[in-house]
Amino acid sequence: MKLVTAIIKPHQLDEVKEALEAFGIQGMTISEAHGYGRQRGHSEVYRGAEYTVDFVPKSRIEVLVDDMDSSSVVDVILKAAQTGRIGDGKIWVVPVEDVARVRTGERGVEAI
Amino acid sequence: MKLVTAIIKPHQLDEVKEALEAFGIQGMTISEAHGYGRQRGHSEVYRGAEYTVDFVPKSRIEVLVDDMDSSSVVDVILKAAQTGRIGDGKIWVVPVEDVARVRTGERGVEAI
Amino acid sequence: MKLVTAIIKPHQLDEVKEALEAFGIQGMTISEAHGYGRQRGHSEVYRGAEYTVDFVPKSRIEVLVDDMDSSSVVDVILKAAQTGRIGDGKIWVVPVEDVARVRTGERGVEAI
Ligand SMILES: Nc1ncnc2c1ncn2[C@@H]1O[C@H](COP(=O)(O)OP(=O)(O)OP(=O)(O)O)[C@@H](O)[C@H]1O
Ligand SMILES: Nc1ncnc2c1ncn2[C@@H]1O[C@H](COP(=O)(O)OP(=O)(O)OP(=O)(O)O)[C@@H](O)[C@H]1O
Ligand SMILES: Nc1ncnc2c1ncn2[C@@H]1O[C@H](COP(=O)(O)OP(=O)(O)OP(=O)(O)O)[C@@H](O)[C@H]1O
Ligand SMILES: [Mg+2]
Ligand SMILES: [Mg+2]
Ligand SMILES: [Mg+2]
């Protein structure tokens, strides 16, 4: 199992969510973050205003997936989050050793 | 070492915290998140009101543990977070290669 | 590749950010968290007031790095976050199997 984490532009969240659902993903976790990449956020535009501070608001998406879906899920997020402008986002994949579904107590792939 | 991450119902946070303390866990990190699982959040009840939007408020708990405690800590969280209703939560375990305690500069298991 | 996560005192964030930039780090993600360590937060001072609750406000920093930079980045954060007082912070390192840069579609180390 893998955990795919994506830091994207907040206004792309709906598009990413819909693309993940179309792919068959059944759950995800979202949180608010701030960040910057290679341009230190300086030239990023957020809600029509140029941000002069370093840290630009971002959405942080976490998706637990089966091993075989991991690379496709990165592709799905990549395509749905892309606007072609700087600050579009970063995605990373981390190995997961165990998953549990709290209500049922299931463990492993069945629990995702 | 492992990092156990749990996404639970916010009103179960105190119970999970107390269960982890009773187990002997000495530290944890909490943040706010939103998410949904297999029912897309539609039929989850939060604070007495049925949520019609997809994303339901959740608490995100992170606990660094020694290898040998990892599976027990998942069990402890699972039991304390369980209400029997949908949306009870998801827990996952990720391998950790190094830990540092900032004040003392300790590294490894001693630093947890 | 590795993901270095650090939970630090919020007022040390600027110092950590500058130290990471001086080291050559080009991007990072920040989010808000609450937490406690071995003293359960009881004797930590935050903004001049002693916190009587368990959970003290913390900044959560995530930095993707190349394998060879991982240990140095932990050292850089450790030094910049250290005030010598309890609650200074915790850092952990997790293996990363893939990274993608959304705008360009790059994958792997080039994408960091
Ligand atoms: N090395 C990194 N570690 C952790 N998070 C990062 C890193 N680089 C970028 N991020 C996160 O991803 C977000 C988007 O980064 P961004 O798209 O600007 O990357 P980039 O490499 O500068 O690409 P681009 O040139 O297209 O802007 C940042 O705001 C930050 O939250
Ligand atoms: N695949 C997933 N990836 C990332 N986070 C997830 C995933 N599935 C669920 N979550 C997170 O866990 C929270 C709780 O999920 P939930 O308990 O609804 O899972 P479930 O499998 O639908 O179980 P149940 O049928 O008991 O509701 C979600 O709100 C979301 O934040
Ligand atoms: N075991 C843990 N798992 C997850 N997060 C932790 C853990 N221990 C500490 N943290 C996070 O790191 C923050 C800082 O911890 P803290 O510096 O108090 O660690 P400590 O071991 O008690 O060291 P000190 O004795 O210097 O206070 C906490 O507020 C919490 O967010
Ligand atoms: Mg950038
Ligand atoms: Mg559900
Ligand atoms: Mg402490």
GROMACS .gro file of C-alpha atoms and ligand atoms in nm:
model
  432
    1MET     CA    1   0.000   0.000   0.000
    2LYS     CA    2   0.106   0.360  -0.061
    3LEU     CA    3   0.017   0.706   0.062
    4VAL     CA    4   0.005   0.963  -0.217
    5THR     CA    5   0.033   1.321  -0.088
    6ALA     CA    6  -0.029   1.615  -0.321
    7ILE     CA    7   0.017   1.987  -0.256
    8ILE     CA    8  -0.196   2.170  -0.512
    9LYS     CA    9  -0.357   2.507  -0.586
   10PRO     CA   10  -0.677   2.531  -0.377
   11HIS     CA   11  -0.893   2.622  -0.676
   12GLN     CA   12  -0.792   2.297  -0.847
   13LEU     CA   13  -0.921   2.086  -0.558
   14ASP     CA   14  -1.265   2.015  -0.707
   15GLU     CA   15  -1.112   1.907  -1.036
   16VAL     CA   16  -0.866   1.676  -0.860
   17LYS     CA   17  -1.140   1.532  -0.641
   18GLU     CA   18  -1.361   1.457  -0.941
   19ALA     CA   19  -1.074   1.301  -1.134
   20LEU     CA   20  -0.989   1.077  -0.839
   21GLU     CA   21  -1.352   0.971  -0.805
   22ALA     CA   22  -1.375   0.897  -1.178
   23PHE     CA   23  -1.066   0.678  -1.135
   24GLY     CA   24  -1.241   0.488  -0.856
   25ILE     CA   25  -1.080   0.631  -0.544
   26GLN     CA   26  -1.322   0.598  -0.253
   27GLY     CA   27  -1.171   0.818   0.013
   28MET     CA   28  -0.933   1.107   0.072
   29THR     CA   29  -0.816   1.350   0.337
   30ILE     CA   30  -0.771   1.725   0.279
   31SER     CA   31  -0.595   1.986   0.492
   32GLU     CA   32  -0.485   2.344   0.453
   33ALA     CA   33  -0.120   2.427   0.403
   34HIS     CA   34   0.107   2.705   0.285
   35GLY     CA   35   0.418   2.660   0.081
   36TYR     CA   36   0.650   2.761  -0.193
   37GLY     CA   37   0.867   2.593  -0.454
   38ARG     CA   38   1.157   2.707  -0.672
   39GLN     CA   39   1.038   3.066  -0.719
   40ARG     CA   40   0.977   3.109  -0.344
   41GLY     CA   41   0.614   3.196  -0.420
   42HIS     CA   42   0.706   3.544  -0.538
   43SER     CA   43   0.554   3.534  -0.881
   44GLU     CA   44   0.257   3.314  -0.803
   45VAL     CA   45  -0.088   3.457  -0.857
   46TYR     CA   46  -0.355   3.357  -0.603
   47ARG     CA   47  -0.715   3.477  -0.644
   48GLY     CA   48  -0.615   3.742  -0.895
   49ALA     CA   49  -0.365   3.908  -0.665
   50GLU     CA   50   0.007   3.863  -0.686
   51TYR     CA   51   0.139   3.723  -0.360
   52THR     CA   52   0.434   3.920  -0.226
   53VAL     CA   53   0.494   3.694   0.070
   54ASP     CA   54   0.675   3.366   0.041
   55PHE     CA   55   0.407   3.128   0.155
   56VAL     CA   56   0.113   3.078  -0.080
   57PRO     CA   57  -0.205   2.896   0.034
   58LYS     CA   58  -0.219   2.536  -0.088
   59SER     CA   59  -0.443   2.233  -0.043
   60ARG     CA   60  -0.284   1.917   0.089
   61ILE     CA   61  -0.446   1.596  -0.035
   62GLU     CA   62  -0.375   1.250   0.105
   63VAL     CA   63  -0.492   0.934  -0.069
   64LEU     CA   64  -0.428   0.578   0.047
   65VAL     CA   65  -0.400   0.341  -0.248
   66ASP     CA   66  -0.319  -0.015  -0.337
   67ASP     CA   67   0.037  -0.066  -0.471
   68MET     CA   68  -0.080  -0.121  -0.827
   69ASP     CA   69  -0.280   0.205  -0.834
   70SER     CA   70  -0.006   0.427  -0.699
   71SER     CA   71   0.152   0.546  -1.022
   72SER     CA   72  -0.183   0.595  -1.198
   73VAL     CA   73  -0.314   0.801  -0.908
   74VAL     CA   74  -0.010   1.029  -0.935
   75ASP     CA   75  -0.089   1.070  -1.307
   76VAL     CA   76  -0.457   1.142  -1.238
   77ILE     CA   77  -0.373   1.413  -0.982
   78LEU     CA   78  -0.100   1.555  -1.204
   79LYS     CA   79  -0.335   1.598  -1.499
   80ALA     CA   80  -0.623   1.741  -1.295
   81ALA     CA   81  -0.408   1.984  -1.096
   82GLN     CA   82  -0.213   2.122  -1.390
   83THR     CA   83  -0.284   2.480  -1.501
   84GLY     CA   84   0.052   2.532  -1.671
   85ARG     CA   85   0.149   2.815  -1.438
   86ILE     CA   86   0.418   2.810  -1.171
   87GLY     CA   87   0.317   2.681  -0.832
   88ASP     CA   88   0.098   2.405  -0.980
   89GLY     CA   89   0.206   2.156  -0.718
   90LYS     CA   90   0.414   1.869  -0.591
   91ILE     CA   91   0.317   1.505  -0.538
   92TRP     CA   92   0.501   1.238  -0.342
   93VAL     CA   93   0.453   0.868  -0.270
   94VAL     CA   94   0.540   0.698   0.060
   95PRO     CA   95   0.524   0.326   0.148
   96VAL     CA   96   0.249   0.220   0.390
   97GLU     CA   97   0.292  -0.092   0.603
   98ASP     CA   98  -0.054  -0.123   0.752
   99VAL     CA   99  -0.401   0.031   0.718
  100ALA     CA  100  -0.698  -0.004   0.952
  101ARG     CA  101  -1.066   0.086   0.901
  102VAL     CA  102  -1.184   0.198   1.243
  103ARG     CA  103  -1.554   0.103   1.229
  104THR     CA  104  -1.502  -0.256   1.115
  105GLY     CA  105  -1.155  -0.326   1.250
  106GLU     CA  106  -1.044  -0.450   0.907
  107ARG     CA  107  -0.668  -0.438   0.840
  108GLY     CA  108  -0.459  -0.426   0.524
  109VAL     CA  109  -0.570  -0.364   0.164
  110GLU     CA  110  -0.933  -0.444   0.248
  111ALA     CA  111  -0.930  -0.151   0.490
  112ILE     CA  112  -0.842   0.117   0.232
  113MET     CA  113   1.045   0.333   1.415
  114LYS     CA  114   0.702   0.400   1.269
  115LEU     CA  115   0.467   0.691   1.221
  116VAL     CA  116   0.105   0.603   1.295
  117THR     CA  117  -0.141   0.849   1.140
  118ALA     CA  118  -0.511   0.836   1.229
  119ILE     CA  119  -0.802   1.032   1.082
  120ILE     CA  120  -1.081   1.022   1.337
  121LYS     CA  121  -1.403   1.194   1.441
  122PRO     CA  122  -1.311   1.515   1.628
  123HIS     CA  123  -1.535   1.432   1.926
  124GLN     CA  124  -1.340   1.107   1.978
  125LEU     CA  125  -1.009   1.293   2.015
  126ASP     CA  126  -1.013   1.309   2.396
  127GLU     CA  127  -1.087   0.940   2.425
  128VAL     CA  128  -0.807   0.851   2.182
  129LYS     CA  129  -0.565   1.082   2.361
  130GLU     CA  130  -0.643   0.926   2.698
  131ALA     CA  131  -0.614   0.572   2.561
  132LEU     CA  132  -0.275   0.655   2.409
  133GLU     CA  133  -0.156   0.805   2.736
  134ALA     CA  134  -0.277   0.500   2.930
  135PHE     CA  135  -0.075   0.288   2.687
  136GLY     CA  136   0.234   0.494   2.764
  137ILE     CA  137   0.261   0.719   2.458
  138GLN     CA  138   0.442   1.037   2.557
  139GLY     CA  139   0.379   1.267   2.264
  140MET     CA  140   0.154   1.331   1.968
  141THR     CA  141   0.070   1.586   1.700
  142ILE     CA  142  -0.282   1.690   1.604
  143SER     CA  143  -0.408   1.886   1.306
  144GLU     CA  144  -0.742   1.966   1.148
  145ALA     CA  145  -0.850   1.793   0.829
  146HIS     CA  146  -1.155   1.722   0.620
  147GLY     CA  147  -1.229   1.403   0.440
  148TYR     CA  148  -1.459   1.132   0.332
  149GLY     CA  149  -1.451   0.756   0.288
  150ARG     CA  150  -1.665   0.506   0.101
  151GLN     CA  151  -1.996   0.689   0.149
  152ARG     CA  152  -1.845   1.020   0.034
  153GLY     CA  153  -1.946   1.172   0.366
  154HIS     CA  154  -2.311   1.196   0.262
  155SER     CA  155  -2.466   1.003   0.544
  156GLU     CA  156  -2.227   1.103   0.819
  157VAL     CA  157  -2.365   1.289   1.115
  158TYR     CA  158  -2.144   1.562   1.263
  159ARG     CA  159  -2.257   1.753   1.573
  160GLY     CA  160  -2.613   1.636   1.534
  161ALA     CA  161  -2.652   1.769   1.182
  162GLU     CA  162  -2.635   1.557   0.872
  163TYR     CA  163  -2.356   1.680   0.647
  164THR     CA  164  -2.471   1.729   0.291
  165VAL     CA  165  -2.130   1.825   0.160
  166ASP     CA  166  -1.866   1.569   0.081
  167PHE     CA  167  -1.594   1.674   0.322
  168VAL     CA  168  -1.660   1.613   0.689
  169PRO     CA  169  -1.436   1.768   0.960
  170LYS     CA  170  -1.185   1.520   1.101
  171SER     CA  171  -0.894   1.522   1.344
  172ARG     CA  172  -0.559   1.403   1.215
  173ILE     CA  173  -0.338   1.241   1.479
  174GLU     CA  174   0.029   1.156   1.432
  175VAL     CA  175   0.219   0.936   1.676
  176LEU     CA  176   0.584   0.833   1.646
  177VAL     CA  177   0.641   0.489   1.798
  178ASP     CA  178   0.901   0.222   1.840
  179ASP     CA  179   0.868  -0.072   1.595
  180MET     CA  180   0.741  -0.310   1.860
  181ASP     CA  181   0.461  -0.072   1.969
  182SER     CA  182   0.329   0.000   1.622
  183SER     CA  183   0.059  -0.265   1.594
  184SER     CA  184  -0.062  -0.217   1.954
  185VAL     CA  185  -0.092   0.158   1.902
  186VAL     CA  186  -0.311   0.097   1.597
  187ASP     CA  187  -0.529  -0.128   1.816
  188VAL     CA  188  -0.546   0.131   2.094
  189ILE     CA  189  -0.656   0.408   1.855
  190LEU     CA  190  -0.898   0.175   1.679
  191LYS     CA  191  -1.075   0.082   2.001
  192ALA     CA  192  -1.089   0.437   2.138
  193ALA     CA  193  -1.206   0.596   1.812
  194GLN     CA  194  -1.478   0.342   1.737
  195THR     CA  195  -1.841   0.454   1.768
  196GLY     CA  196  -1.981   0.191   1.532
  197ARG     CA  197  -2.112   0.449   1.289
  198ILE     CA  198  -1.982   0.520   0.939
  199GLY     CA  199  -1.698   0.768   0.912
  200ASP     CA  200  -1.528   0.635   1.226
  201GLY     CA  201  -1.185   0.670   1.075
  202LYS     CA  202  -0.879   0.537   0.900
  203ILE     CA  203  -0.534   0.458   1.041
  204TRP     CA  204  -0.211   0.398   0.853
  205VAL     CA  205   0.148   0.309   0.944
  206VAL     CA  206   0.456   0.439   0.764
  207PRO     CA  207   0.822   0.345   0.823
  208VAL     CA  208   1.044   0.610   0.984
  209GLU     CA  209   1.420   0.609   0.922
  210ASP     CA  210   1.532   0.872   1.170
  211VAL     CA  211   1.392   1.079   1.456
  212ALA     CA  212   1.550   1.382   1.628
  213ARG     CA  213   1.457   1.558   1.953
  214VAL     CA  214   1.535   1.923   1.889
  215ARG     CA  215   1.620   2.045   2.240
  216THR     CA  216   1.872   1.771   2.319
  217GLY     CA  217   1.991   1.678   1.971
  218GLU     CA  218   1.922   1.308   2.046
  219ARG     CA  219   1.868   1.085   1.742
  220GLY     CA  220   1.692   0.753   1.688
  221VAL     CA  221   1.463   0.561   1.923
  222GLU     CA  222   1.585   0.762   2.226
  223ALA     CA  223   1.452   1.075   2.058
  224ILE     CA  224   1.089   0.961   2.031
  225MET     CA  225   1.436   1.058  -0.176
  226LYS     CA  226   1.315   1.141   0.174
  227LEU     CA  227   1.046   1.348   0.339
  228VAL     CA  228   1.170   1.536   0.644
  229THR     CA  229   0.887   1.646   0.875
  230ALA     CA  230   0.954   1.883   1.164
  231ILE     CA  231   0.719   1.997   1.441
  232ILE     CA  232   0.864   2.319   1.581
  233LYS     CA  233   0.776   2.627   1.784
  234PRO     CA  234   0.589   2.869   1.555
  235HIS     CA  235   0.816   3.162   1.644
  236GLN     CA  236   1.117   2.964   1.518
  237LEU     CA  237   0.965   2.919   1.172
  238ASP     CA  238   1.141   3.216   1.011
  239GLU     CA  239   1.478   3.105   1.145
  240VAL     CA  240   1.425   2.750   1.019
  241LYS     CA  241   1.308   2.875   0.681
  242GLU     CA  242   1.613   3.095   0.640
  243ALA     CA  243   1.850   2.818   0.748
  244LEU     CA  244   1.693   2.579   0.496
  245GLU     CA  245   1.723   2.839   0.220
  246ALA     CA  246   2.088   2.905   0.311
  247PHE     CA  247   2.145   2.530   0.281
  248GLY     CA  248   1.995   2.534  -0.067
  249ILE     CA  249   1.647   2.393  -0.011
  250GLN     CA  250   1.413   2.526  -0.280
  251GLY     CA  251   1.071   2.438  -0.150
  252MET     CA  252   0.875   2.349   0.162
  253THR     CA  253   0.522   2.303   0.294
  254ILE     CA  254   0.394   2.445   0.623
  255SER     CA  255   0.079   2.367   0.817
  256GLU     CA  256  -0.061   2.442   1.160
  257ALA     CA  257  -0.065   2.174   1.426
  258HIS     CA  258  -0.100   2.128   1.800
  259GLY     CA  259   0.091   1.883   2.008
  260TYR     CA  260   0.278   1.786   2.315
  261GLY     CA  261   0.580   1.579   2.407
  262ARG     CA  262   0.709   1.427   2.729
  263GLN     CA  263   0.584   1.703   2.960
  264ARG     CA  264   0.235   1.696   2.804
  265GLY     CA  265   0.274   2.065   2.720
  266HIS     CA  266   0.209   2.169   3.078
  267SER     CA  267   0.521   2.368   3.140
  268GLU     CA  268   0.566   2.507   2.792
  269VAL     CA  269   0.556   2.883   2.750
  270TYR     CA  270   0.387   3.013   2.431
  271ARG     CA  271   0.374   3.388   2.361
  272GLY     CA  272   0.466   3.473   2.716
  273ALA     CA  273   0.178   3.282   2.870
  274GLU     CA  274   0.207   2.946   3.033
  275TYR     CA  275  -0.017   2.697   2.856
  276THR     CA  276  -0.234   2.502   3.096
  277VAL     CA  277  -0.392   2.288   2.828
  278ASP     CA  278  -0.216   1.988   2.685
  279PHE     CA  279  -0.195   2.089   2.322
  280VAL     CA  280   0.044   2.369   2.239
  281PRO     CA  281   0.039   2.538   1.893
  282LYS     CA  282   0.317   2.414   1.667
  283SER     CA  283   0.429   2.462   1.307
  284ARG     CA  284   0.457   2.151   1.092
  285ILE     CA  285   0.723   2.173   0.820
  286GLU     CA  286   0.762   1.924   0.536
  287VAL     CA  287   1.068   1.920   0.312
  288LEU     CA  288   1.133   1.680   0.026
  289VAL     CA  289   1.503   1.612  -0.016
  290ASP     CA  290   1.749   1.399  -0.206
  291ASP     CA  291   1.879   1.095  -0.009
  292MET     CA  292   2.222   1.248   0.041
  293ASP     CA  293   2.081   1.572   0.190
  294SER     CA  294   1.848   1.405   0.438
  295SER     CA  295   2.072   1.391   0.744
  296SER     CA  296   2.214   1.741   0.688
  297VAL     CA  297   1.865   1.885   0.655
  298VAL     CA  298   1.771   1.732   0.991
  299ASP     CA  299   2.082   1.899   1.139
  300VAL     CA  300   1.997   2.234   0.980
  301ILE     CA  301   1.642   2.230   1.118
  302LEU     CA  302   1.762   2.106   1.457
  303LYS     CA  303   2.009   2.392   1.496
  304ALA     CA  304   1.771   2.663   1.374
  305ALA     CA  305   1.473   2.544   1.581
  306GLN     CA  306   1.662   2.501   1.908
  307THR     CA  307   1.593   2.747   2.188
  308GLY     CA  308   1.706   2.516   2.469
  309ARG     CA  309   1.365   2.511   2.632
  310ILE     CA  310   1.125   2.218   2.651
  311GLY     CA  311   0.889   2.176   2.359
  312ASP     CA  312   1.156   2.272   2.103
  313GLY     CA  313   1.042   2.009   1.859
  314LYS     CA  314   1.058   1.672   1.692
  315ILE     CA  315   1.188   1.580   1.347
  316TRP     CA  316   1.136   1.257   1.154
  317VAL     CA  317   1.248   1.116   0.819
  318VAL     CA  318   1.036   0.894   0.596
  319PRO     CA  319   1.136   0.720   0.268
  320VAL     CA  320   0.981   0.859  -0.051
  321GLU     CA  321   0.939   0.634  -0.356
  322ASP     CA  322   0.831   0.888  -0.616
  323VAL     CA  323   0.800   1.264  -0.659
  324ALA     CA  324   0.618   1.457  -0.933
  325ARG     CA  325   0.632   1.827  -1.028
  326VAL     CA  326   0.281   1.907  -1.145
  327ARG     CA  327   0.348   2.188  -1.397
  328THR     CA  328   0.616   2.004  -1.594
  329GLY     CA  329   0.519   1.643  -1.531
  330GLU     CA  330   0.878   1.564  -1.423
  331ARG     CA  331   0.921   1.259  -1.200
  332GLY     CA  332   1.188   1.149  -0.952
  333VAL     CA  333   1.478   1.350  -0.808
  334GLU     CA  334   1.453   1.612  -1.085
  335ALA     CA  335   1.102   1.689  -0.964
  336ILE     CA  336   1.198   1.789  -0.609
  337LIG     N1  337   1.097   2.047  -0.176
  337LIG     C1  338   0.972   2.058  -0.131
  337LIG     N2  339   0.938   2.001  -0.015
  337LIG     C2  340   0.812   2.008   0.034
  337LIG     N3  341   0.713   2.073  -0.028
  337LIG     C3  342   0.741   2.132  -0.146
  337LIG     C4  343   0.870   2.128  -0.203
  337LIG     N4  344   0.866   2.198  -0.320
  337LIG     C5  345   0.740   2.242  -0.334
  337LIG     N5  346   0.664   2.202  -0.231
  337LIG     C6  347   0.521   2.228  -0.208
  337LIG     O1  348   0.451   2.222  -0.330
  337LIG     C7  349   0.390   2.347  -0.358
  337LIG     C8  350   0.394   2.371  -0.506
  337LIG     O2  351   0.530   2.377  -0.547
  337LIG     P1  352   0.564   2.432  -0.691
  337LIG     O3  353   0.458   2.385  -0.787
  337LIG     O4  354   0.589   2.580  -0.684
  337LIG     O5  355   0.700   2.354  -0.723
  337LIG     P2  356   0.813   2.400  -0.825
  337LIG     O6  357   0.916   2.292  -0.828
  337LIG     O7  358   0.856   2.539  -0.791
  337LIG     O8  359   0.739   2.397  -0.967
  337LIG     P3  360   0.703   2.524  -1.062
  337LIG     O9  361   0.831   2.569  -1.127
  337LIG    O10  362   0.604   2.470  -1.157
  337LIG    O11  363   0.645   2.631  -0.974
  337LIG     C9  364   0.467   2.449  -0.276
  337LIG    O12  365   0.388   2.564  -0.249
  337LIG    C10  366   0.500   2.370  -0.152
  337LIG    O13  367   0.388   2.367  -0.066
  338LIG     N1  368  -0.845   0.608   0.085
  338LIG     C1  369  -0.829   0.706   0.175
  338LIG     N2  370  -0.719   0.784   0.168
  338LIG     C2  371  -0.700   0.884   0.255
  338LIG     N3  372  -0.782   0.913   0.355
  338LIG     C3  373  -0.894   0.838   0.367
  338LIG     C4  374  -0.923   0.732   0.279
  338LIG     N4  375  -1.040   0.676   0.319
  338LIG     C5  376  -1.081   0.745   0.426
  338LIG     N5  377  -0.995   0.842   0.456
  338LIG     C6  378  -1.002   0.939   0.567
  338LIG     O1  379  -1.054   0.878   0.681
  338LIG     C7  380  -1.175   0.942   0.721
  338LIG     C8  381  -1.271   0.839   0.774
  338LIG     O2  382  -1.300   0.744   0.672
  338LIG     P1  383  -1.420   0.645   0.691
  338LIG     O3  384  -1.423   0.602   0.833
  338LIG     O4  385  -1.545   0.705   0.633
  338LIG     O5  386  -1.372   0.521   0.600
  338LIG     P2  387  -1.467   0.411   0.534
  338LIG     O6  388  -1.378   0.312   0.467
  338LIG     O7  389  -1.571   0.480   0.452
  338LIG     O8  390  -1.533   0.338   0.658
  338LIG     P3  391  -1.688   0.341   0.704
  338LIG     O9  392  -1.763   0.252   0.609
  338LIG    O10  393  -1.688   0.291   0.844
  338LIG    O11  394  -1.736   0.485   0.694
  338LIG     C9  395  -1.225   1.013   0.597
  338LIG    O12  396  -1.308   1.124   0.629
  338LIG    C10  397  -1.096   1.054   0.532
  338LIG    O13  398  -1.046   1.172   0.593
  339LIG     N1  399   0.589   1.072   1.993
  339LIG     C1  400   0.548   1.177   1.920
  339LIG     N2  401   0.473   1.155   1.810
  339LIG     C2  402   0.428   1.256   1.733
  339LIG     N3  403   0.457   1.385   1.758
  339LIG     C3  404   0.532   1.413   1.867
  339LIG     C4  405   0.581   1.312   1.953
  339LIG     N4  406   0.652   1.372   2.053
  339LIG     C5  407   0.647   1.504   2.027
  339LIG     N5  408   0.577   1.530   1.917
  339LIG     C6  409   0.547   1.661   1.856
  339LIG     O1  410   0.660   1.744   1.867
  339LIG     C7  411   0.627   1.861   1.943
  339LIG     C8  412   0.746   1.898   2.027
  339LIG     O2  413   0.776   1.793   2.116
  339LIG     P1  414   0.876   1.818   2.236
  339LIG     O3  415   0.984   1.909   2.186
  339LIG     O4  416   0.799   1.862   2.355
  339LIG     O5  417   0.938   1.671   2.257
  339LIG     P2  418   1.002   1.618   2.392
  339LIG     O6  419   1.052   1.479   2.363
  339LIG     O7  420   0.905   1.636   2.504
  339LIG     O8  421   1.130   1.709   2.414
  339LIG     P3  422   1.154   1.819   2.531
  339LIG     O9  423   1.187   1.743   2.656
  339LIG    O10  424   1.268   1.901   2.482
  339LIG    O11  425   1.027   1.899   2.543
  339LIG     C9  426   0.505   1.820   2.024
  339LIG    O12  427   0.428   1.936   2.058
  339LIG    C10  428   0.432   1.730   1.929
  339LIG    O13  429   0.360   1.808   1.833
  340MG      MG  430   0.721   2.699  -0.790
  341MG      MG  431  -1.706   0.616   0.537
  342MG      MG  432   0.833   1.824   2.556
   0.00000   0.00000   0.00000
